[in-house]
Amino acid sequence: MTASPAPEAPIPLWEVFLRARNGLAHKHVGSVHAVDATLALQAARDVYTRRGEGLSIWVVPSAAIVASDPADKETLFEPTGSKIYRHPTFYEVPDDVGHM
Amino acid sequence: MYSQALNAPTPLADTSPEATRFQERIDAEERIEPNDWMPEAYRRTLVRQISQHAHSEIVGMLPEGNWITRAPSLKRKAALLAKVQDEGGHGLYLYAAAETLGVSREELVDQLLSGRAKYSSIFNYPTLTWADIGAIGWLVDGAAIMNQIPLCRCSYGPYARAMIRVCKEESFHQRQGYEIMLTLCRGTAEQKAMAQDALNRWWWPCLMMFGPPDSQSSHSDTSMRWKIKRFTNDALRQKFVDATVPQGHYLGLTFPDPDLRFEDGHWRFGAIDWEEFRRVLAGDGPCNRERLAARRQAHADGAWVREAARAHAAKQRAKAA
Ligand SMILES: [Fe+2]
Ligand SMILES: [Fe+2]
């Protein structure tokens, strides 16, 4: 095999979010590479909306996203497990009272 | 697909507590997400499989792209253009999924262009007539669907999500191909002969798309244990044959296999020429060199566009500062 040219400088990554229709929140659908926001929107439109999947697109530089660490899962989310009194089913209301 | 023939080495058994916990999560049908702990071999296997799959989608645009300007009607041309564009999209979804595992897009592209990466053997066969476009949609996309549907439940979240998008789009590919075949088979004797010839040439390479027989694919077990793979190569191949043979008979075509027969509820087929498969995968198929040359050319031709975009972005940033 012949040698290929040296790899080019990386093109930034953007996360793509689509609003499928008004009334729904934007939902993450994937990512694209683009040098700036205009081209990121264009690429997102070409790659993720070929069949009317969306009415609105957000693109966000992937580097701008701050994510929780999976290692902190217990610390962050376990405490709510024991707080069953935050759910309506915790409370007893006699059937005679009807739907509440 | 086109994630066939992953010649992954069998990883050593990892007995660390993390590995045990990882396997428990897999067994419980939990999805693994990018930042979760995963064994190195799981990561490597996925990078290899997802990137091979992505390369296959991209190279797969070439045999069909060959007929876009020569499609017999505007309707067929629009459909083929949309299909080839979809395949480009599939490649991009998949590259993005592979990148979540820590490999860069540039690296992946470089692996393809330098000839180090593999892609599905099927795309190294030529598209000689318009009927080949029908046969590819019907058979190649049909085989791809068979392989991709179980991947929608793959243990790695980003891969599974990409496959769900891909599968939604594949059905149109297969149906447009079958419709081309149907039209040819209802046409003149010459057109029907063209359809038969395409089936004769594509049938065996399509059966090879599912990869080596189970008896020869040692790494299959690990992929099954990790729920990257849900069915063996042979099981998927049989499913494809069972679904496809009646469709071919409906067209009034025959399959190029004298041993094909219906037995115990299945269409049993003759021996596959695995020597040919190995040859094509190793780089010696009818079109391997042409395909790589076309990809390299396209990448080189696009260099000035990427450069101009970078320069423009830098200038805008400087202006804004
Ligand atoms: Fe595809
Ligand atoms: Fe397809």
Coordinates of N, CA and C in Angstrom, one line a residue, chain B residues 65-242:
Chain B
G65 N -22.6 4.8 -6.8 CA -22.4 6.2 -7.3 C -22.1 6.1 -8.8
N66 N -21.5 5.0 -9.2 CA -21.1 4.7 -10.6 C -22.3 4.8 -11.6
W67 N -23.5 4.6 -11.0 CA -24.7 4.6 -11.9 C -25.6 5.8 -11.8
I68 N -25.3 6.7 -10.9 CA -26.2 7.9 -10.7 C -26.4 8.6 -12.0
T69 N -25.4 8.9 -12.7 CA -25.5 9.7 -14.0 C -26.2 8.9 -15.1
R70 N -26.2 7.6 -14.9 CA -26.8 6.7 -16.0 C -28.1 6.0 -15.6
A71 N -28.7 6.5 -14.5 CA -30.0 5.9 -14.1 C -31.0 6.0 -15.3
P72 N -31.9 5.1 -15.5 CA -32.7 5.1 -16.6 C -33.9 6.1 -16.6
S73 N -34.2 6.7 -15.4 CA -35.2 7.7 -15.4 C -34.9 8.7 -14.3
L74 N -35.6 9.8 -14.3 CA -35.4 10.8 -13.2 C -35.8 10.2 -11.9
K75 N -36.9 9.4 -11.8 CA -37.3 8.8 -10.6 C -36.2 7.9 -10.0
R76 N -35.6 7.1 -10.8 CA -34.6 6.2 -10.4 C -33.3 6.9 -10.0
K77 N -33.1 8.0 -10.7 CA -31.9 8.8 -10.4 C -32.0 9.5 -9.0
A78 N -33.2 10.1 -8.8 CA -33.4 10.7 -7.5 C -33.3 9.7 -6.4
A79 N -33.9 8.5 -6.5 CA -33.9 7.5 -5.5 C -32.5 7.1 -5.2
L80 N -31.7 6.8 -6.3 CA -30.3 6.4 -6.1 C -29.5 7.4 -5.4
L81 N -29.7 8.6 -5.8 CA -28.9 9.7 -5.2 C -29.2 9.8 -3.7
A82 N -30.5 9.7 -3.4 CA -30.9 9.7 -2.0 C -30.3 8.6 -1.2
K83 N -30.3 7.4 -1.9 CA -29.8 6.2 -1.2 C -28.3 6.4 -0.9
V84 N -27.5 6.8 -1.9 CA -26.1 7.0 -1.8 C -25.8 8.0 -0.7
Q85 N -26.6 9.1 -0.7 CA -26.4 10.1 0.3 C -26.7 9.5 1.7
D86 N -27.7 8.7 1.8 CA -27.9 8.0 3.1 C -26.7 7.2 3.6
E87 N -26.1 6.5 2.6 CA -24.9 5.7 3.0 C -23.8 6.6 3.5
G88 N -23.6 7.7 2.9 CA -22.7 8.7 3.4 C -23.0 9.1 4.9
G89 N -24.3 9.3 5.1 CA -24.8 9.7 6.4 C -24.5 8.5 7.4
H90 N -24.8 7.3 7.0 CA -24.5 6.1 7.9 C -23.0 6.1 8.3
G91 N -22.2 6.4 7.3 CA -20.7 6.4 7.6 C -20.5 7.4 8.7
L92 N -21.1 8.6 8.6 CA -20.8 9.7 9.5 C -21.4 9.4 10.9
Y93 N -22.6 8.8 11.0 CA -23.1 8.4 12.3 C -22.1 7.5 13.0
L94 N -21.6 6.5 12.2 CA -20.8 5.5 12.7 C -19.4 6.0 13.1
Y95 N -18.8 6.9 12.3 CA -17.5 7.5 12.7 C -17.7 8.2 14.0
A96 N -18.8 8.9 14.2 CA -19.1 9.7 15.4 C -19.2 8.7 16.6
A97 N -19.8 7.6 16.4 CA -20.0 6.6 17.5 C -18.6 6.0 17.8
A98 N -17.7 5.8 16.8 CA -16.4 5.3 17.1 C -15.6 6.3 17.9
E99 N -15.8 7.6 17.6 CA -15.0 8.6 18.2 C -15.3 8.7 19.7
T100 N -16.5 8.3 20.1 CA -16.8 8.3 21.6 C -15.9 7.4 22.3
L101 N -15.2 6.5 21.6 CA -14.3 5.5 22.3 C -12.9 6.0 22.4
G102 N -12.7 7.3 21.9 CA -11.4 7.9 22.1 C -10.4 7.9 20.9
V103 N -11.0 7.5 19.8 CA -10.2 7.6 18.5 C -10.6 8.8 17.7
S104 N -9.7 9.4 17.0 CA -10.1 10.6 16.3 C -10.5 10.3 14.9
R105 N -11.3 11.2 14.3 CA -11.8 11.1 13.0 C -10.7 11.0 12.0
E106 N -9.7 11.9 12.2 CA -8.5 11.9 11.3 C -7.8 10.6 11.3
E107 N -7.7 10.0 12.5 CA -7.0 8.7 12.5 C -7.8 7.6 11.7
L108 N -9.1 7.7 11.9 CA -9.9 6.7 11.3 C -9.9 6.8 9.7
V109 N -9.9 8.1 9.3 CA -9.9 8.3 7.8 C -8.5 7.9 7.3
D110 N -7.5 8.2 8.1 CA -6.1 7.8 7.7 C -6.0 6.2 7.6
Q111 N -6.6 5.5 8.5 CA -6.5 4.1 8.5 C -7.2 3.5 7.2
L112 N -8.3 4.2 6.8 CA -8.9 3.7 5.5 C -8.0 4.0 4.3
L113 N -7.6 5.3 4.3 CA -6.8 5.7 3.1 C -5.5 5.0 2.9
S114 N -4.9 4.7 4.0 CA -3.6 4.0 4.0 C -3.7 2.6 3.7
G115 N -4.9 2.1 3.7 CA -5.2 0.6 3.3 C -5.0 -0.3 4.5
R116 N -4.9 0.3 5.8 CA -4.7 -0.5 6.9 C -6.0 -1.1 7.4
A117 N -7.1 -0.3 7.2 CA -8.4 -0.7 7.7 C -9.1 -1.6 6.7
K118 N -10.0 -2.5 7.2 CA -10.8 -3.3 6.4 C -12.1 -2.7 6.2
Y119 N -12.8 -3.1 5.1 CA -14.2 -2.8 5.0 C -14.9 -4.0 4.3
S120 N -16.2 -4.0 4.2 CA -16.9 -5.2 3.7 C -16.4 -5.6 2.3
S121 N -16.2 -6.9 2.2 CA -15.7 -7.4 0.9 C -16.6 -7.1 -0.3
I122 N -17.9 -7.0 0.0 CA -18.9 -6.9 -1.1 C -18.6 -5.7 -2.0
F123 N -18.0 -4.6 -1.4 CA -17.9 -3.4 -2.2 C -16.7 -3.4 -3.2
N124 N -16.0 -4.6 -3.2 CA -14.9 -4.7 -4.1 C -15.3 -5.4 -5.4
Y125 N -16.6 -5.6 -5.6 CA -17.2 -6.2 -6.8 C -17.7 -5.0 -7.7
P126 N -17.6 -5.2 -9.0 CA -18.0 -4.1 -9.9 C -19.5 -4.1 -10.2
T127 N -20.0 -2.9 -10.5 CA -21.4 -2.7 -10.9 C -21.5 -2.6 -12.4
L128 N -21.7 -3.7 -13.1 CA -21.5 -3.7 -14.6 C -22.7 -3.2 -15.3
T129 N -23.9 -3.5 -14.8 CA -25.1 -3.1 -15.5 C -26.1 -2.4 -14.5
W130 N -27.2 -1.8 -15.1 CA -28.2 -1.1 -14.2 C -28.8 -2.2 -13.3
A131 N -28.9 -3.4 -13.7 CA -29.5 -4.4 -12.9 C -28.7 -4.6 -11.6
D132 N -27.4 -4.3 -11.6 CA -26.6 -4.5 -10.4 C -27.1 -3.5 -9.3
I133 N -27.7 -2.4 -9.7 CA -28.2 -1.4 -8.7 C -29.4 -2.0 -8.0
G134 N -30.2 -2.7 -8.8 CA -31.4 -3.5 -8.2 C -30.9 -4.6 -7.3
A135 N -29.9 -5.3 -7.8 CA -29.4 -6.5 -7.0 C -28.7 -6.0 -5.7
I136 N -28.0 -4.9 -5.8 CA -27.4 -4.3 -4.5 C -28.4 -3.9 -3.5
G137 N -29.4 -3.2 -3.9 CA -30.4 -2.7 -3.0 C -31.1 -3.9 -2.4
W138 N -31.6 -4.8 -3.2 CA -32.3 -6.0 -2.7 C -31.4 -6.9 -1.9
L139 N -30.3 -7.3 -2.4 CA -29.5 -8.3 -1.7 C -28.5 -7.7 -0.7
V140 N -27.7 -6.7 -1.1 CA -26.6 -6.2 -0.2 C -27.3 -5.4 0.9
D141 N -28.2 -4.6 0.6 CA -28.9 -3.9 1.7 C -29.8 -4.9 2.5
G142 N -30.3 -5.9 1.9 CA -31.1 -6.9 2.6 C -30.2 -7.6 3.6
A143 N -29.0 -8.0 3.2 CA -28.1 -8.7 4.1 C -27.6 -7.7 5.2
A144 N -27.4 -6.4 4.8 CA -27.0 -5.4 5.8 C -28.1 -5.3 6.9
I145 N -29.4 -5.3 6.5 CA -30.5 -5.1 7.4 C -30.5 -6.3 8.4
M146 N -30.3 -7.5 7.9 CA -30.3 -8.7 8.7 C -29.2 -8.6 9.8
N147 N -28.1 -8.0 9.4 CA -27.0 -7.9 10.3 C -27.1 -6.8 11.3
Q148 N -27.8 -5.7 10.8 CA -27.9 -4.5 11.6 C -29.0 -4.4 12.6
I149 N -30.1 -5.2 12.4 CA -31.2 -5.1 13.3 C -30.7 -5.6 14.7
P150 N -30.0 -6.7 14.8 CA -29.6 -7.1 16.2 C -28.6 -6.1 16.8
L151 N -27.9 -5.3 15.9 CA -26.9 -4.4 16.5 C -27.6 -3.2 17.1
C152 N -28.9 -3.0 16.9 CA -29.7 -2.0 17.5 C -29.7 -2.2 19.0
R153 N -29.5 -3.5 19.4 CA -29.5 -3.9 20.9 C -28.1 -4.1 21.4
C154 N -27.1 -3.6 20.7 CA -25.7 -3.8 21.1 C -25.5 -3.2 22.4
S155 N -24.6 -3.8 23.2 CA -24.4 -3.3 24.6 C -23.8 -1.9 24.6
Y156 N -23.1 -1.4 23.6 CA -22.5 -0.1 23.6 C -23.5 1.0 23.1
G157 N -24.0 1.8 24.0 CA -25.0 2.8 23.7 C -24.9 3.6 22.4
P158 N -23.8 4.3 22.2 CA -23.7 5.1 21.0 C -23.8 4.3 19.7
Y159 N -23.2 3.1 19.7 CA -23.3 2.2 18.5 C -24.8 1.8 18.3
A160 N -25.4 1.4 19.4 CA -26.8 0.9 19.3 C -27.7 2.1 18.7
R161 N -27.5 3.3 19.3 CA -28.3 4.4 18.8 C -28.1 4.8 17.4
A162 N -26.8 4.7 16.9 CA -26.5 4.9 15.5 C -27.2 3.9 14.6
M163 N -27.2 2.6 15.1 CA -27.8 1.6 14.3 C -29.3 1.7 14.2
I164 N -29.9 2.3 15.2 CA -31.4 2.5 15.1 C -31.7 3.5 14.0
R165 N -30.9 4.6 13.9 CA -31.1 5.5 12.9 C -30.9 4.9 11.5
V166 N -29.8 4.1 11.4 CA -29.4 3.5 10.2 C -30.6 2.5 9.7
C167 N -31.0 1.7 10.6 CA -32.1 0.7 10.3 C -33.3 1.4 9.8
K168 N -33.7 2.5 10.4 CA -34.9 3.2 9.9 C -34.8 3.6 8.4
E169 N -33.5 3.9 8.0 CA -33.3 4.3 6.6 C -33.1 3.2 5.6
E170 N -32.7 2.0 6.1 CA -32.3 0.9 5.2 C -33.5 0.3 4.4
S171 N -34.7 0.4 5.1 CA -35.8 -0.3 4.4 C -36.1 0.2 3.0
F172 N -36.0 1.5 2.9 CA -36.2 2.2 1.6 C -35.2 1.7 0.6
H173 N -33.9 1.5 1.1 CA -32.9 1.0 0.2 C -33.2 -0.4 -0.4
Q174 N -33.6 -1.3 0.4 CA -33.9 -2.6 0.0 C -35.2 -2.6 -1.0
R175 N -36.2 -1.9 -0.6 CA -37.4 -1.9 -1.4 C -37.2 -1.2 -2.8
Q176 N -36.4 -0.2 -2.8 CA -36.1 0.4 -4.2 C -35.3 -0.5 -5.0
G177 N -34.4 -1.3 -4.4 CA -33.7 -2.3 -5.2 C -34.6 -3.4 -5.7
Y178 N -35.4 -3.9 -4.9 CA -36.3 -5.0 -5.3 C -37.3 -4.5 -6.4
E179 N -37.7 -3.2 -6.3 CA -38.6 -2.7 -7.3 C -37.9 -2.6 -8.7
I180 N -36.6 -2.3 -8.6 CA -35.8 -2.2 -9.9 C -35.8 -3.6 -10.5
M181 N -35.5 -4.7 -9.6 CA -35.5 -6.0 -10.1 C -36.8 -6.4 -10.7
L182 N -37.9 -6.1 -10.0 CA -39.3 -6.4 -10.4 C -39.6 -5.8 -11.8
T183 N -39.2 -4.6 -11.9 CA -39.5 -3.9 -13.2 C -38.7 -4.6 -14.3
L184 N -37.4 -4.9 -14.1 CA -36.7 -5.6 -15.1 C -37.2 -7.0 -15.5
C185 N -37.7 -7.7 -14.4 CA -38.2 -9.1 -14.6 C -39.5 -9.1 -15.3
R186 N -40.3 -7.9 -15.3 CA -41.5 -7.8 -16.0 C -41.4 -7.2 -17.3
G187 N -40.1 -6.9 -17.7 CA -39.8 -6.2 -19.0 C -39.5 -7.2 -20.1
T188 N -38.7 -6.8 -21.0 CA -38.3 -7.7 -22.1 C -37.5 -8.9 -21.6
A189 N -37.3 -9.9 -22.5 CA -36.5 -11.0 -22.2 C -35.1 -10.6 -21.9
E190 N -34.6 -9.6 -22.6 CA -33.3 -9.1 -22.4 C -33.1 -8.4 -21.0
Q191 N -34.1 -7.7 -20.6 CA -34.1 -7.0 -19.3 C -34.1 -8.1 -18.2
K192 N -34.9 -9.1 -18.4 CA -35.0 -10.2 -17.4 C -33.6 -10.9 -17.3
A193 N -33.0 -11.1 -18.4 CA -31.7 -11.8 -18.5 C -30.7 -10.9 -17.7
M194 N -30.8 -9.6 -17.8 CA -29.9 -8.7 -17.1 C -30.1 -8.9 -15.6
A195 N -31.3 -9.0 -15.2 CA -31.6 -9.2 -13.7 C -31.0 -10.5 -13.3
Q196 N -31.2 -11.5 -14.1 CA -30.7 -12.9 -13.7 C -29.2 -12.9 -13.6
D197 N -28.6 -12.2 -14.5 CA -27.1 -12.1 -14.5 C -26.6 -11.4 -13.3
A198 N -27.3 -10.3 -12.9 CA -26.9 -9.6 -11.7 C -27.0 -10.5 -10.4
L199 N -28.2 -11.2 -10.4 CA -28.3 -12.1 -9.2 C -27.2 -13.2 -9.2
N200 N -26.9 -13.7 -10.4 CA -25.9 -14.7 -10.5 C -24.5 -14.2 -9.9
R201 N -24.2 -13.0 -10.2 CA -22.9 -12.4 -9.8 C -22.9 -12.0 -8.3
W202 N -24.1 -11.5 -7.8 CA -24.1 -10.9 -6.5 C -24.4 -11.9 -5.4
W203 N -25.0 -13.0 -5.7 CA -25.6 -14.0 -4.7 C -24.5 -14.5 -3.8
W204 N -23.4 -15.1 -4.3 CA -22.4 -15.6 -3.4 C -21.6 -14.6 -2.6
P205 N -21.2 -13.5 -3.3 CA -20.6 -12.4 -2.5 C -21.5 -11.9 -1.3
C206 N -22.8 -11.9 -1.5 CA -23.7 -11.5 -0.5 C -23.7 -12.5 0.7
L207 N -23.6 -13.8 0.4 CA -23.6 -14.7 1.5 C -22.3 -14.6 2.3
M208 N -21.2 -14.2 1.6 CA -20.0 -14.0 2.3 C -20.0 -12.8 3.2
M209 N -20.9 -11.8 3.0 CA -21.0 -10.6 3.8 C -21.2 -10.9 5.3
F210 N -21.7 -12.1 5.6 CA -21.9 -12.4 7.0 C -20.7 -12.9 7.7
G211 N -19.6 -13.0 7.0 CA -18.3 -13.3 7.6 C -18.1 -14.8 7.6
P212 N -16.9 -15.3 8.1 CA -16.5 -16.7 8.0 C -17.5 -17.6 8.8
P213 N -17.6 -18.8 8.5 CA -18.5 -19.7 9.2 C -18.1 -19.8 10.7
D214 N -19.1 -20.1 11.5 CA -18.9 -20.1 13.0 C -17.7 -21.0 13.4
S215 N -17.5 -22.1 12.7 CA -16.5 -23.0 13.0 C -15.1 -22.3 12.9
Q216 N -15.0 -21.2 12.1 CA -13.7 -20.6 11.9 C -13.6 -19.2 12.5
S217 N -14.6 -18.7 13.2 CA -14.5 -17.4 13.8 C -14.4 -17.5 15.3
S218 N -13.2 -17.5 15.8 CA -12.9 -17.8 17.2 C -13.3 -16.7 18.1
H219 N -13.3 -15.4 17.6 CA -13.6 -14.3 18.4 C -15.1 -14.1 18.6
S220 N -15.9 -14.8 17.9 CA -17.3 -14.7 18.0 C -17.9 -14.8 19.4
D221 N -17.3 -15.8 20.2 CA -17.8 -16.0 21.5 C -17.6 -14.8 22.4
T222 N -16.5 -14.1 22.3 CA -16.3 -12.9 23.2 C -17.3 -11.9 22.8
S223 N -17.5 -11.6 21.5 CA -18.4 -10.6 21.1 C -19.8 -10.9 21.6
M224 N -20.2 -12.2 21.6 CA -21.5 -12.6 22.0 C -21.6 -12.4 23.5
R225 N -20.5 -12.7 24.3 CA -20.5 -12.6 25.7 C -20.7 -11.1 26.1
W226 N -20.1 -10.2 25.3 CA -20.2 -8.8 25.5 C -21.4 -8.2 24.9
K227 N -22.2 -9.0 24.3 CA -23.5 -8.6 23.6 C -23.2 -7.4 22.6
I228 N -22.1 -7.5 22.0 CA -21.8 -6.7 20.8 C -22.6 -7.4 19.7
K229 N -22.5 -8.6 19.7 CA -23.1 -9.5 18.7 C -24.2 -10.3 19.3
R230 N -25.3 -10.5 18.7 CA -26.4 -11.3 19.3 C -26.6 -12.6 18.6
F231 N -26.2 -12.7 17.3 CA -26.4 -13.9 16.6 C -25.1 -14.3 15.9
T232 N -24.9 -15.5 15.6 CA -23.6 -15.9 15.0 C -23.7 -15.7 13.5
N233 N -22.6 -15.6 12.8 CA -22.5 -15.4 11.4 C -23.4 -16.4 10.6
D234 N -23.3 -17.7 11.0 CA -24.1 -18.7 10.3 C -25.6 -18.5 10.5
A235 N -26.0 -18.1 11.7 CA -27.4 -18.0 12.0 C -28.0 -16.8 11.2
L236 N -27.2 -15.7 11.1 CA -27.7 -14.6 10.3 C -27.7 -14.9 8.8
R237 N -26.7 -15.7 8.4 CA -26.7 -16.0 6.9 C -27.9 -16.9 6.6
Q238 N -28.2 -17.8 7.4 CA -29.4 -18.7 7.2 C -30.7 -17.9 7.2
K239 N -30.8 -16.9 8.1 CA -32.0 -16.1 8.1 C -32.1 -15.3 6.8
F240 N -31.0 -14.8 6.3 CA -31.0 -14.0 5.1 C -31.5 -14.9 3.9
V241 N -30.9 -16.1 3.8 CA -31.2 -17.0 2.7 C -32.7 -17.3 2.8
D242 N -33.2 -17.7 4.0 CA -34.6 -18.0 4.1 C -35.5 -16.9 3.7

